[in-house]
Tab-separated table of C-alpha atoms in Angstrom:
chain	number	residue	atom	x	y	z
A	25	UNK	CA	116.038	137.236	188.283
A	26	UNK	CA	114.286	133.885	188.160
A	27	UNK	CA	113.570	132.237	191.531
A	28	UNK	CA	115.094	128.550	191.640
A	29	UNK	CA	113.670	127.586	194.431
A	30	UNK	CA	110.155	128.549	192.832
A	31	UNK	CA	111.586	126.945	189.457
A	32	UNK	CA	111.909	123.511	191.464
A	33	UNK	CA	108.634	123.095	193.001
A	34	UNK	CA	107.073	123.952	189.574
A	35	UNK	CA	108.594	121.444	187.902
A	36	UNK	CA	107.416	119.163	190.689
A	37	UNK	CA	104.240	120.218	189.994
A	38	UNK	CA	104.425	119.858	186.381
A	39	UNK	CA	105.491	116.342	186.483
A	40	UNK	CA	102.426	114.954	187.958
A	41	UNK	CA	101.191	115.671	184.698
A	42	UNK	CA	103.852	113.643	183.163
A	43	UNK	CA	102.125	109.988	183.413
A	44	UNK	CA	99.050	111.414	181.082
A	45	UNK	CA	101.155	112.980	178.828
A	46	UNK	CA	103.210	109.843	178.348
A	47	UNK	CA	99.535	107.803	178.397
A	48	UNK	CA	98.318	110.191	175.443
A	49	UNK	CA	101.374	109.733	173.293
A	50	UNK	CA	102.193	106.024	173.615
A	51	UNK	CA	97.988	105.223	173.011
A	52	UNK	CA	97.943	107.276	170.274
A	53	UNK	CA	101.164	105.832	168.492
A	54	UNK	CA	99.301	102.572	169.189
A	55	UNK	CA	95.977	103.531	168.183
A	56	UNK	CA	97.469	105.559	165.058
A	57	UNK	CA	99.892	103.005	164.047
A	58	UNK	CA	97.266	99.962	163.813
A	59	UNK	CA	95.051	102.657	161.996
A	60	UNK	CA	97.564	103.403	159.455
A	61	UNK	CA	98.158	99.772	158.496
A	62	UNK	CA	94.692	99.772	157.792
A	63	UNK	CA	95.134	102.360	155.673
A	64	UNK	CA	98.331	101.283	153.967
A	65	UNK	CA	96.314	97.778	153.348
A	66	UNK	CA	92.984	99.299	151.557
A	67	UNK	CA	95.555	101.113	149.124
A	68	UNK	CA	95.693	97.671	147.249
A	69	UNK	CA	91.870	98.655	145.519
A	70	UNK	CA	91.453	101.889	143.692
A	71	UNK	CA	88.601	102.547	146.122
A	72	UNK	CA	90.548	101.794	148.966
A	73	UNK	CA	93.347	103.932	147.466
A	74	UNK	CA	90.879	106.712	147.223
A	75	UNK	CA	89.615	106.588	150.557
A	76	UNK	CA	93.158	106.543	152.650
A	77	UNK	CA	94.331	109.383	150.127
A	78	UNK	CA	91.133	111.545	150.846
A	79	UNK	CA	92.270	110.895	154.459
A	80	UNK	CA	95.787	111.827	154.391
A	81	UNK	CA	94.931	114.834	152.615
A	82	UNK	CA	92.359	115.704	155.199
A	83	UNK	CA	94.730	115.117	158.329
A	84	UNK	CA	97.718	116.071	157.133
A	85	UNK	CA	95.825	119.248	155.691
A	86	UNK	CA	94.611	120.536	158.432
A	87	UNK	CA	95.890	121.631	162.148
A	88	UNK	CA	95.719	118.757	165.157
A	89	UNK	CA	94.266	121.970	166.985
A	90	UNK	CA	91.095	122.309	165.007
A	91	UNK	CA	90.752	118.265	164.686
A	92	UNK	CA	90.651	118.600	168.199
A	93	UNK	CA	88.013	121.486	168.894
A	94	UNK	CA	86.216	119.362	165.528
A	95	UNK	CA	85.889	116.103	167.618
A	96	UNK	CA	85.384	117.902	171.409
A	97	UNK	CA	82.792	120.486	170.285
A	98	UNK	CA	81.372	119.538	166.855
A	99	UNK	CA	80.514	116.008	167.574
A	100	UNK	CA	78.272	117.133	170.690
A	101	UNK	CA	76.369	119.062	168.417
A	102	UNK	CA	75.090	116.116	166.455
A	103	UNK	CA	72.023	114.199	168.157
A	104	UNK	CA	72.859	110.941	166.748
A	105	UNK	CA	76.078	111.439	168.184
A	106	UNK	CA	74.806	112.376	171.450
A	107	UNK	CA	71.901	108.999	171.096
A	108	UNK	CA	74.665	106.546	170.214
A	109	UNK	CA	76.930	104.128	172.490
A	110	UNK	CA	79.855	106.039	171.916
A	111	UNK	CA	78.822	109.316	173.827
A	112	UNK	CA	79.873	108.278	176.961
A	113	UNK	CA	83.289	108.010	175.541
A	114	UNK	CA	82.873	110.902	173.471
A	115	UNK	CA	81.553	113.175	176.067
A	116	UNK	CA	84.826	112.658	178.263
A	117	UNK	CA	87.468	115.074	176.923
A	118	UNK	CA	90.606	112.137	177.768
A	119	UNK	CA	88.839	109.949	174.793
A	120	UNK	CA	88.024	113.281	172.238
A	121	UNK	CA	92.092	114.373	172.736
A	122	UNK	CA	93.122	110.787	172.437
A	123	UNK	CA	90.741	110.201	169.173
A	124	UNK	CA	91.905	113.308	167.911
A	125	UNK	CA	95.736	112.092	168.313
A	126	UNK	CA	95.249	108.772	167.058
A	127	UNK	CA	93.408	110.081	163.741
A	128	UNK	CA	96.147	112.659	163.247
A	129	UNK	CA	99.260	110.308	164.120
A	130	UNK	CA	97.304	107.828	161.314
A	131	UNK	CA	97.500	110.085	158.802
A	132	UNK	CA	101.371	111.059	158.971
A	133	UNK	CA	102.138	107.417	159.701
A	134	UNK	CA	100.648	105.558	157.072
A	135	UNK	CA	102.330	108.025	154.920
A	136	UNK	CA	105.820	107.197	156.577
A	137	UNK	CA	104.888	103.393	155.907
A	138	UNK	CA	103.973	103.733	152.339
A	139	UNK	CA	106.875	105.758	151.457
A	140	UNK	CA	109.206	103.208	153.126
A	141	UNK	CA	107.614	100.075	151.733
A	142	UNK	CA	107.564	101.698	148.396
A	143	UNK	CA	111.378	101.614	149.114
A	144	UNK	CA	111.584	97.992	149.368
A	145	UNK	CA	113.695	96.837	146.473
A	146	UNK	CA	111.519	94.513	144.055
A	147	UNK	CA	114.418	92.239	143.209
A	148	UNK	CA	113.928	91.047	147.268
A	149	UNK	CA	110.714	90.558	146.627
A	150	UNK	CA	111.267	88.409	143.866
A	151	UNK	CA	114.220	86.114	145.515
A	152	UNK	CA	111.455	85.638	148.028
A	153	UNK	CA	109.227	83.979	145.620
A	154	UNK	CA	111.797	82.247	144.253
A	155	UNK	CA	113.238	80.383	147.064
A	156	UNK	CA	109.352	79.319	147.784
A	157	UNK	CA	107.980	81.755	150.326
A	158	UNK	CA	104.560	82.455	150.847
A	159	UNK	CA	103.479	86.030	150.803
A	160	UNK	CA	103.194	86.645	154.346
A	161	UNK	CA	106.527	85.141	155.000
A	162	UNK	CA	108.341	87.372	152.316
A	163	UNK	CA	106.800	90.377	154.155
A	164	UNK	CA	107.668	89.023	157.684
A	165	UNK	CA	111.282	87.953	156.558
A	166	UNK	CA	112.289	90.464	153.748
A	167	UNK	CA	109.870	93.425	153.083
A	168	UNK	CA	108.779	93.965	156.895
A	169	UNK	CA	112.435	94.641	157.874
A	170	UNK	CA	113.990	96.237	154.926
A	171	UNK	CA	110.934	98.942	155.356
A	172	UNK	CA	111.144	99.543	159.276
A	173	UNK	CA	115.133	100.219	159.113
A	174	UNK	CA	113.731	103.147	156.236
A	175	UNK	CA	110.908	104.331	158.210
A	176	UNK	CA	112.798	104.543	161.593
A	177	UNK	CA	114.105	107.997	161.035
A	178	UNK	CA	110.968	109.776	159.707
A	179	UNK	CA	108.976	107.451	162.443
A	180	UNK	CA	111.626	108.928	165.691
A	181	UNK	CA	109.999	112.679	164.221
A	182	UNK	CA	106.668	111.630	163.730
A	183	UNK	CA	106.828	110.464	167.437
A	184	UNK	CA	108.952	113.651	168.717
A	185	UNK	CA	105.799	115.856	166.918
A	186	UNK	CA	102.895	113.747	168.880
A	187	UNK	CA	104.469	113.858	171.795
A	188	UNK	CA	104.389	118.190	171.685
A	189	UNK	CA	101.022	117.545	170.355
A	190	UNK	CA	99.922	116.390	173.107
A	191	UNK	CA	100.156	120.030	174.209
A	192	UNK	CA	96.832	120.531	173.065
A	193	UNK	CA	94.788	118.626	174.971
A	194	UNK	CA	95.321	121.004	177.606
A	195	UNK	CA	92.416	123.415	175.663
A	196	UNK	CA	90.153	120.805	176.408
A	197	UNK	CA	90.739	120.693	179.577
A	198	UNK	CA	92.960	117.995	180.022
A	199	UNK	CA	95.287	118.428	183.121
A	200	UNK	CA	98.495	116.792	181.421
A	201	UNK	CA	101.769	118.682	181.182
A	202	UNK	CA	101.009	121.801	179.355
A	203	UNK	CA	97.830	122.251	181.173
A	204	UNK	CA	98.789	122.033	185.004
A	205	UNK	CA	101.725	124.747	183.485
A	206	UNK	CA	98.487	127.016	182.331
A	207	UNK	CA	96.931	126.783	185.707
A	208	UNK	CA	100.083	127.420	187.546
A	209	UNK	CA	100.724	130.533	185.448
A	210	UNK	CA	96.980	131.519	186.422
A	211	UNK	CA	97.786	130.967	190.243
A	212	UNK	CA	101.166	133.085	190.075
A	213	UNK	CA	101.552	135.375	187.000
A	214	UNK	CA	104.677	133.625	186.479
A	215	UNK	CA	104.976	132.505	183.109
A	216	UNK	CA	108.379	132.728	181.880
A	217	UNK	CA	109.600	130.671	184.763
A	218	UNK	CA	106.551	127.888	184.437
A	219	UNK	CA	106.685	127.913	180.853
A	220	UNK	CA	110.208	127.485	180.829
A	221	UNK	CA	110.124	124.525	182.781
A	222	UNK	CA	107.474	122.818	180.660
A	223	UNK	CA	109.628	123.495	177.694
A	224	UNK	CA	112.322	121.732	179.652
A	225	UNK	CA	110.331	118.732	180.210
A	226	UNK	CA	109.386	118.353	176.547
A	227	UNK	CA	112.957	119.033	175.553
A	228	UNK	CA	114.345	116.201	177.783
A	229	UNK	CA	111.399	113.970	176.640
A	230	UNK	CA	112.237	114.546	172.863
A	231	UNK	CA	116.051	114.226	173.448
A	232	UNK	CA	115.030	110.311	175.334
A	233	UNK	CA	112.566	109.876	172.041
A	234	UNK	CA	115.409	110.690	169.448
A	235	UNK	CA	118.431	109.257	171.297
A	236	UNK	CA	116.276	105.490	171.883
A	237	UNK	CA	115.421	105.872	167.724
A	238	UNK	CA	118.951	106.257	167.149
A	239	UNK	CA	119.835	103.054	169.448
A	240	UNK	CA	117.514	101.319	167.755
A	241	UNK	CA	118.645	102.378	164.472
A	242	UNK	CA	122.335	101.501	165.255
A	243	UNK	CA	121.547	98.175	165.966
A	244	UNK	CA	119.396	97.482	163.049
A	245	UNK	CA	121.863	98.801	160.981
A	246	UNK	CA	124.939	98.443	162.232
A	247	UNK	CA	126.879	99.084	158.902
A	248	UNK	CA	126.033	102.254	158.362
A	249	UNK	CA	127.460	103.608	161.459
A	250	UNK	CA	130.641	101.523	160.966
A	251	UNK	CA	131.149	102.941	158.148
A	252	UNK	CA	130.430	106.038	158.983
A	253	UNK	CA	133.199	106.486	161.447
């Protein structure tokens, strides 16, 4: 029988973990979004095209686990790694996980960006131009909306998945959720009870994640849900 009492100081335990977990995920949506507009913007050469496609391929292709051990244990390996600024930052494994998040999260999200600007009627597009808007403004006015109401869905999962991948950062030693739940289990031979409560955590995390997406998605698009009822 599982011990509450033992089940309630764990989870006190596990969320002092919480606050880097939750630093992890929000820097790499921040770092990986800005990163994927990049990408989404080179598309517009073949080059460019090319390049962010190669990328994709790459990221999406392969697991966040291995990007991870790639970027914490193959990049020390390299002596002009190791002779450049960035191995202080590189040698610290809070900037490897969070450089191996943001690449991944790039890669998924630019793809989530393209597909829902692709969506983006052209007959908008035109009006724009022919009511006299510059560029920018038809994107900032027309295109910009349109395509965040049809990435919001695919965007709340994209989120949901980073925020489990953070998960990982616990093999580099990384004290966040999932690791502080490793050590514990080391300490007591517990794991069904610790585990369970980091799964907990997650769950409730992912269930805030979806249910704010789904606010966010009622308001921007209020119709749908009108009529849906």
């Amino acid at each position: 029988m599982m011990d509450s009492a033992f089940m309630i100081d764990i989870v006190y335990k596990l969320l002092s973990g919480l606050p880097l977990t939750l630093n992890l995920t929000v820097f790499g949506l921040i770092g990986g979004g800005c990163l994927a507009l990049v990408l989404n913007a080179i598309r517009a050469t073949p080059l460019g095209n090319s390049v962010a496609s190669t990328y994709v391929f790459l990221f999406r292709g392969t697991p966040l686990l291995i990007q991870l051990f790639v970027i914490y244990y193959g990049l020390s390996a390299l002596p002009f790694v190791r002779g450049s600024f960035l191995w202080p930052l590189l040698r610290e494994p809070y900037w490897c996980g969070l450089l191996a998040l943001i690449l991944n999260d790039a890669a998924y999200t630019s793809e989530i960006l393209r597909g829902a600007f692709r969506a983006v009627p052209q007959g908008s597009r035109e009006a724009a131009k022919v009511v006299g808007m510059t560029r920018w403004e038809a994107f900032r006015r027309i295109s910009f909306p349109i395509a965040l109401r049809q990435a919001l869905p695919a965007y709340s999962s994209e989120v949901v998945a980073l925020l489990k991948g953070t998960a990982l950062v616990s093999t580099i030693t990384l004290m966040e959720v999932t690791g502080i739940a490793s050590a514990a289990v080391r300490q007591t031979w517990r794991a069904i009870e610790v585990f369970l409560c980091a799964a907990i955590i997650y769950l409730v995390l992912s269930l805030l994640v979806t249910w704010s997406f789904a606010q966010v998605e009622r308001r921007l698009s209020p119709w749908l849900f009108r009529d849906a009822r």
